[in-house]
Amino acid sequence: MAFLADALSRVKPSATIAVTQKARELKAKGRDVIGLGAGEPDFDTPDNIKNAAIEAIRRGETKYPPVSGIAPLREAIAKKFKRENNLDYKPEQTIVGTGGKQILFNAFMATLNPGDEVVIPTPYWVSYPEMVLLCGGTPTFAATTSANRFKLTAEALEKAITPKTKWLVLNSPSNPSGAAYTEAELRALADVLLKHPQVWVLTDDMYEHLTYGDFVFKTIAEVEPNLYDRTLTMNGVSKAYAMTGWRIGYAAGPIQLLKAMDMIQGQQTSGACTIAQWASVEALNGPQDFIATNKAIFQGRRDLVVSMLNQARGIVCPSPEGAFYVYPSCDALIGKKAPSGKVIANDEDFCAELLEAEGVAVVFGTAFGLGPNFRISYATSETLLEQACVRIQRFTASLS
Ligand SMILES: Cc1ncc(COP(=O)(O)O)c(C=O)c1O
């Protein structure tokens, strides 16, 4: 009898964590490494949010929370959805989890039976397919192209849906491509979904507040109210408020789904950390000017990285609408020889040789289901980003 569960053989470890780990090891050996693999803001959590947590501890808010979340946070979430997305959710239709990650996991756990399919557009955040597999479902993939700016088209969605499809996962702005859907693009997808009433939408709006220029963020239940009864709208405080370590995510949706997720959570964690929930009440209800300040900084970094990468030989880098990632193509460099003598056969080789030759850690695109590309996280200082891009330019110029 095997000791480890069969389910484990269906999943693979996270490539983003592997790159971060490799960069850490090289640094520990004394190499000069610039890590552009991590998916978290480099800013600190604002003081008003930290103070709310300290005050909560002082007040003795240190006991188990209600499973779905403390009442003030569920009210703040309902208010947030009304204020920012024009969506009417009652506090009972919301749930707070230990990060958005747990919300997604619980939603799949609560709904997937063997054989149920989940349509995931590529490139995707690495955890979606693995979560679906762990919950016994089958991920199916709908490819996007750089010509479509990495956005799912109505035709590709129509083709991907089968009678077994239970969910479509939408992630806008996207990790890893930074692509964000306009209202018209969501409208086109909604029109397809209206023809397939068995398909639910899990929309991961984690990067909602990180969009640039005049882009206007919309979420699908807002664009098509007829999808409200089969949409789980997920969001969180990790990226917008620089709170990745506090581990608070949330969602709102139909009560029947929320009750099922509550039941799972009750047997799993009993709810997210009470103190972090009080901090999140302040994040959602308190001053929001922090968001605009960060957005402006991220936009400057995006523009710098896109411009410098497009000056690197053989790299093509679209300028995405949001998040803090770019997803350039290295297609023109496949088949070239690196300084080590190795011929670059794919994006994984490209990233490994770049790390070896220049000490720049980025994540290969095939890990996100679409290559030959690579993902750069620009959630780091302009000085380091500039140095990293100079090194990438030098590396691509050195290929023969
Ligand atoms: C697209 C996307 N969704 C969800 C998450 C999970 O966020 P958290 O669990 O920190 O709330 C991440 C984190 O990297 C992400 O990139």
mmCIF file with all atom_site columns, N, CA and C in Angstrom, residues 249-279:
data_model
loop_
_atom_site.group_PDB
_atom_site.id
_atom_site.type_symbol
_atom_site.label_atom_id
_atom_site.label_alt_id
_atom_site.label_comp_id
_atom_site.label_asym_id
_atom_site.label_entity_id
_atom_site.label_seq_id
_atom_site.pdbx_PDB_ins_code
_atom_site.Cartn_x
_atom_site.Cartn_y
_atom_site.Cartn_z
_atom_site.occupancy
_atom_site.B_iso_or_equiv
_atom_site.pdbx_formal_charge
_atom_site.auth_seq_id
_atom_site.auth_comp_id
_atom_site.auth_asym_id
_atom_site.auth_atom_id
_atom_site.pdbx_PDB_model_num
ATOM 1  N N  . GLY A 1 249 ? -8.429  36.497 1.783  1.00 0.00 ? 249 GLY A N  1
ATOM 2  C CA . GLY A 1 249 ? -9.103  36.632 0.494  1.00 0.00 ? 249 GLY A CA 1
ATOM 3  C C  . GLY A 1 249 ? -10.593 36.533 0.746  1.00 0.00 ? 249 GLY A C  1
ATOM 4  N N  . TYR A 1 250 ? -11.386 36.903 -0.246 1.00 0.00 ? 250 TYR A N  1
ATOM 5  C CA . TYR A 1 250 ? -12.839 36.839 -0.037 1.00 0.00 ? 250 TYR A CA 1
ATOM 6  C C  . TYR A 1 250 ? -13.555 36.632 -1.356 1.00 0.00 ? 250 TYR A C  1
ATOM 7  N N  . ALA A 1 251 ? -14.832 36.282 -1.248 1.00 0.00 ? 251 ALA A N  1
ATOM 8  C CA . ALA A 1 251 ? -15.635 36.099 -2.452 1.00 0.00 ? 251 ALA A CA 1
ATOM 9  C C  . ALA A 1 251 ? -17.088 36.344 -2.110 1.00 0.00 ? 251 ALA A C  1
ATOM 10 N N  . ALA A 1 252 ? -17.891 36.540 -3.162 1.00 0.00 ? 252 ALA A N  1
ATOM 11 C CA . ALA A 1 252 ? -19.336 36.653 -2.989 1.00 0.00 ? 252 ALA A CA 1
ATOM 12 C C  . ALA A 1 252 ? -20.003 35.925 -4.142 1.00 0.00 ? 252 ALA A C  1
ATOM 13 N N  . GLY A 1 253 ? -21.175 35.369 -3.857 1.00 0.00 ? 253 GLY A N  1
ATOM 14 C CA . GLY A 1 253 ? -21.864 34.613 -4.903 1.00 0.00 ? 253 GLY A CA 1
ATOM 15 C C  . GLY A 1 253 ? -23.187 34.082 -4.396 1.00 0.00 ? 253 GLY A C  1
ATOM 16 N N  . PRO A 1 254 ? -23.771 33.148 -5.137 1.00 0.00 ? 254 PRO A N  1
ATOM 17 C CA . PRO A 1 254 ? -25.054 32.578 -4.739 1.00 0.00 ? 254 PRO A CA 1
ATOM 18 C C  . PRO A 1 254 ? -24.958 31.859 -3.392 1.00 0.00 ? 254 PRO A C  1
ATOM 19 N N  . ILE A 1 255 ? -25.993 32.032 -2.594 1.00 0.00 ? 255 ILE A N  1
ATOM 20 C CA . ILE A 1 255 ? -25.962 31.576 -1.198 1.00 0.00 ? 255 ILE A CA 1
ATOM 21 C C  . ILE A 1 255 ? -25.718 30.060 -1.085 1.00 0.00 ? 255 ILE A C  1
ATOM 22 N N  . GLN A 1 256 ? -26.272 29.305 -2.034 1.00 0.00 ? 256 GLN A N  1
ATOM 23 C CA . GLN A 1 256 ? -26.163 27.837 -1.959 1.00 0.00 ? 256 GLN A CA 1
ATOM 24 C C  . GLN A 1 256 ? -24.679 27.413 -2.073 1.00 0.00 ? 256 GLN A C  1
ATOM 25 N N  . LEU A 1 257 ? -23.934 28.084 -2.934 1.00 0.00 ? 257 LEU A N  1
ATOM 26 C CA . LEU A 1 257 ? -22.503 27.795 -3.079 1.00 0.00 ? 257 LEU A CA 1
ATOM 27 C C  . LEU A 1 257 ? -21.746 28.263 -1.836 1.00 0.00 ? 257 LEU A C  1
ATOM 28 N N  . LEU A 1 258 ? -22.101 29.447 -1.357 1.00 0.00 ? 258 LEU A N  1
ATOM 29 C CA . LEU A 1 258 ? -21.405 30.002 -0.185 1.00 0.00 ? 258 LEU A CA 1
ATOM 30 C C  . LEU A 1 258 ? -21.583 29.111 1.045  1.00 0.00 ? 258 LEU A C  1
ATOM 31 N N  . LYS A 1 259 ? -22.784 28.533 1.182  1.00 0.00 ? 259 LYS A N  1
ATOM 32 C CA . LYS A 1 259 ? -23.047 27.638 2.319  1.00 0.00 ? 259 LYS A CA 1
ATOM 33 C C  . LYS A 1 259 ? -22.183 26.387 2.226  1.00 0.00 ? 259 LYS A C  1
ATOM 34 N N  . ALA A 1 260 ? -22.030 25.869 1.015  1.00 0.00 ? 260 ALA A N  1
ATOM 35 C CA . ALA A 1 260 ? -21.200 24.662 0.824  1.00 0.00 ? 260 ALA A CA 1
ATOM 36 C C  . ALA A 1 260 ? -19.738 24.972 1.157  1.00 0.00 ? 260 ALA A C  1
ATOM 37 N N  . MET A 1 261 ? -19.281 26.152 0.736  1.00 0.00 ? 261 MET A N  1
ATOM 38 C CA . MET A 1 261 ? -17.893 26.534 1.017  1.00 0.00 ? 261 MET A CA 1
ATOM 39 C C  . MET A 1 261 ? -17.693 26.751 2.519  1.00 0.00 ? 261 MET A C  1
ATOM 40 N N  . ASP A 1 262 ? -18.708 27.296 3.182  1.00 0.00 ? 262 ASP A N  1
ATOM 41 C CA . ASP A 1 262 ? -18.662 27.504 4.632  1.00 0.00 ? 262 ASP A CA 1
ATOM 42 C C  . ASP A 1 262 ? -18.522 26.157 5.342  1.00 0.00 ? 262 ASP A C  1
ATOM 43 N N  . MET A 1 263 ? -19.260 25.170 4.836  1.00 0.00 ? 263 MET A N  1
ATOM 44 C CA . MET A 1 263 ? -19.228 23.853 5.472  1.00 0.00 ? 263 MET A CA 1
ATOM 45 C C  . MET A 1 263 ? -17.823 23.250 5.372  1.00 0.00 ? 263 MET A C  1
ATOM 46 N N  . ILE A 1 264 ? -17.216 23.378 4.190  1.00 0.00 ? 264 ILE A N  1
ATOM 47 C CA . ILE A 1 264 ? -15.849 22.846 4.016  1.00 0.00 ? 264 ILE A CA 1
ATOM 48 C C  . ILE A 1 264 ? -14.885 23.577 4.949  1.00 0.00 ? 264 ILE A C  1
ATOM 49 N N  . GLN A 1 265 ? -14.989 24.898 4.949  1.00 0.00 ? 265 GLN A N  1
ATOM 50 C CA . GLN A 1 265 ? -14.071 25.704 5.766  1.00 0.00 ? 265 GLN A CA 1
ATOM 51 C C  . GLN A 1 265 ? -14.206 25.382 7.259  1.00 0.00 ? 265 GLN A C  1
ATOM 52 N N  . GLY A 1 266 ? -15.435 25.064 7.662  1.00 0.00 ? 266 GLY A N  1
ATOM 53 C CA . GLY A 1 266 ? -15.684 24.729 9.073  1.00 0.00 ? 266 GLY A CA 1
ATOM 54 C C  . GLY A 1 266 ? -14.938 23.474 9.508  1.00 0.00 ? 266 GLY A C  1
ATOM 55 N N  . GLN A 1 267 ? -14.718 22.569 8.568  1.00 0.00 ? 267 GLN A N  1
ATOM 56 C CA . GLN A 1 267 ? -14.000 21.337 8.902  1.00 0.00 ? 267 GLN A CA 1
ATOM 57 C C  . GLN A 1 267 ? -12.508 21.448 8.589  1.00 0.00 ? 267 GLN A C  1
ATOM 58 N N  . GLN A 1 268 ? -12.112 22.609 8.095  1.00 0.00 ? 268 GLN A N  1
ATOM 59 C CA . GLN A 1 268 ? -10.761 22.716 7.558  1.00 0.00 ? 268 GLN A CA 1
ATOM 60 C C  . GLN A 1 268 ? -9.914  23.683 8.368  1.00 0.00 ? 268 GLN A C  1
ATOM 61 N N  . THR A 1 269 ? -10.332 24.939 8.497  1.00 0.00 ? 269 THR A N  1
ATOM 62 C CA . THR A 1 269 ? -9.534  25.930 9.239  1.00 0.00 ? 269 THR A CA 1
ATOM 63 C C  . THR A 1 269 ? -10.344 26.613 10.338 1.00 0.00 ? 269 THR A C  1
ATOM 64 N N  . SER A 1 270 ? -11.650 26.446 10.330 1.00 0.00 ? 270 SER A N  1
ATOM 65 C CA . SER A 1 270 ? -12.574 27.193 11.217 1.00 0.00 ? 270 SER A CA 1
ATOM 66 C C  . SER A 1 270 ? -12.618 28.673 10.877 1.00 0.00 ? 270 SER A C  1
ATOM 67 N N  . GLY A 1 271 ? -12.014 29.065 9.767  1.00 0.00 ? 271 GLY A N  1
ATOM 68 C CA . GLY A 1 271 ? -12.065 30.484 9.381  1.00 0.00 ? 271 GLY A CA 1
ATOM 69 C C  . GLY A 1 271 ? -10.679 31.101 9.379  1.00 0.00 ? 271 GLY A C  1
ATOM 70 N N  . ALA A 1 272 ? -10.584 32.289 8.734  1.00 0.00 ? 272 ALA A N  1
ATOM 71 C CA . ALA A 1 272 ? -9.285  32.967 8.594  1.00 0.00 ? 272 ALA A CA 1
ATOM 72 C C  . ALA A 1 272 ? -8.940  33.710 9.887  1.00 0.00 ? 272 ALA A C  1
ATOM 73 N N  . CYS A 1 273 ? -7.649  33.953 10.071 1.00 0.00 ? 273 CYS A N  1
ATOM 74 C CA . CYS A 1 273 ? -7.123  34.611 11.290 1.00 0.00 ? 273 CYS A CA 1
ATOM 75 C C  . CYS A 1 273 ? -7.952  35.848 11.668 1.00 0.00 ? 273 CYS A C  1
ATOM 76 N N  . THR A 1 274 ? -8.458  35.860 12.900 1.00 0.00 ? 274 THR A N  1
ATOM 77 C CA . THR A 1 274 ? -9.325  36.943 13.383 1.00 0.00 ? 274 THR A CA 1
ATOM 78 C C  . THR A 1 274 ? -8.625  38.308 13.291 1.00 0.00 ? 274 THR A C  1
ATOM 79 N N  . ILE A 1 275 ? -7.363  38.346 13.664 1.00 0.00 ? 275 ILE A N  1
ATOM 80 C CA . ILE A 1 275 ? -6.636  39.630 13.707 1.00 0.00 ? 275 ILE A CA 1
ATOM 81 C C  . ILE A 1 275 ? -6.451  40.173 12.281 1.00 0.00 ? 275 ILE A C  1
ATOM 82 N N  . ALA A 1 276 ? -6.081  39.277 11.367 1.00 0.00 ? 276 ALA A N  1
ATOM 83 C CA . ALA A 1 276 ? -5.921  39.696 9.968  1.00 0.00 ? 276 ALA A CA 1
ATOM 84 C C  . ALA A 1 276 ? -7.260  40.161 9.392  1.00 0.00 ? 276 ALA A C  1
ATOM 85 N N  . GLN A 1 277 ? -8.353  39.587 9.879  1.00 0.00 ? 277 GLN A N  1
ATOM 86 C CA . GLN A 1 277 ? -9.674  40.027 9.394  1.00 0.00 ? 277 GLN A CA 1
ATOM 87 C C  . GLN A 1 277 ? -9.956  41.452 9.855  1.00 0.00 ? 277 GLN A C  1
ATOM 88 N N  . TRP A 1 278 ? -9.588  41.779 11.093 1.00 0.00 ? 278 TRP A N  1
ATOM 89 C CA . TRP A 1 278 ? -9.796  43.161 11.562 1.00 0.00 ? 278 TRP A CA 1
ATOM 90 C C  . TRP A 1 278 ? -8.933  44.133 10.758 1.00 0.00 ? 278 TRP A C  1
ATOM 91 N N  . ALA A 1 279 ? -7.720  43.716 10.431 1.00 0.00 ? 279 ALA A N  1
ATOM 92 C CA . ALA A 1 279 ? -6.863  44.567 9.594  1.00 0.00 ? 279 ALA A CA 1
ATOM 93 C C  . ALA A 1 279 ? -7.526  44.785 8.234  1.00 0.00 ? 279 ALA A C  1
#
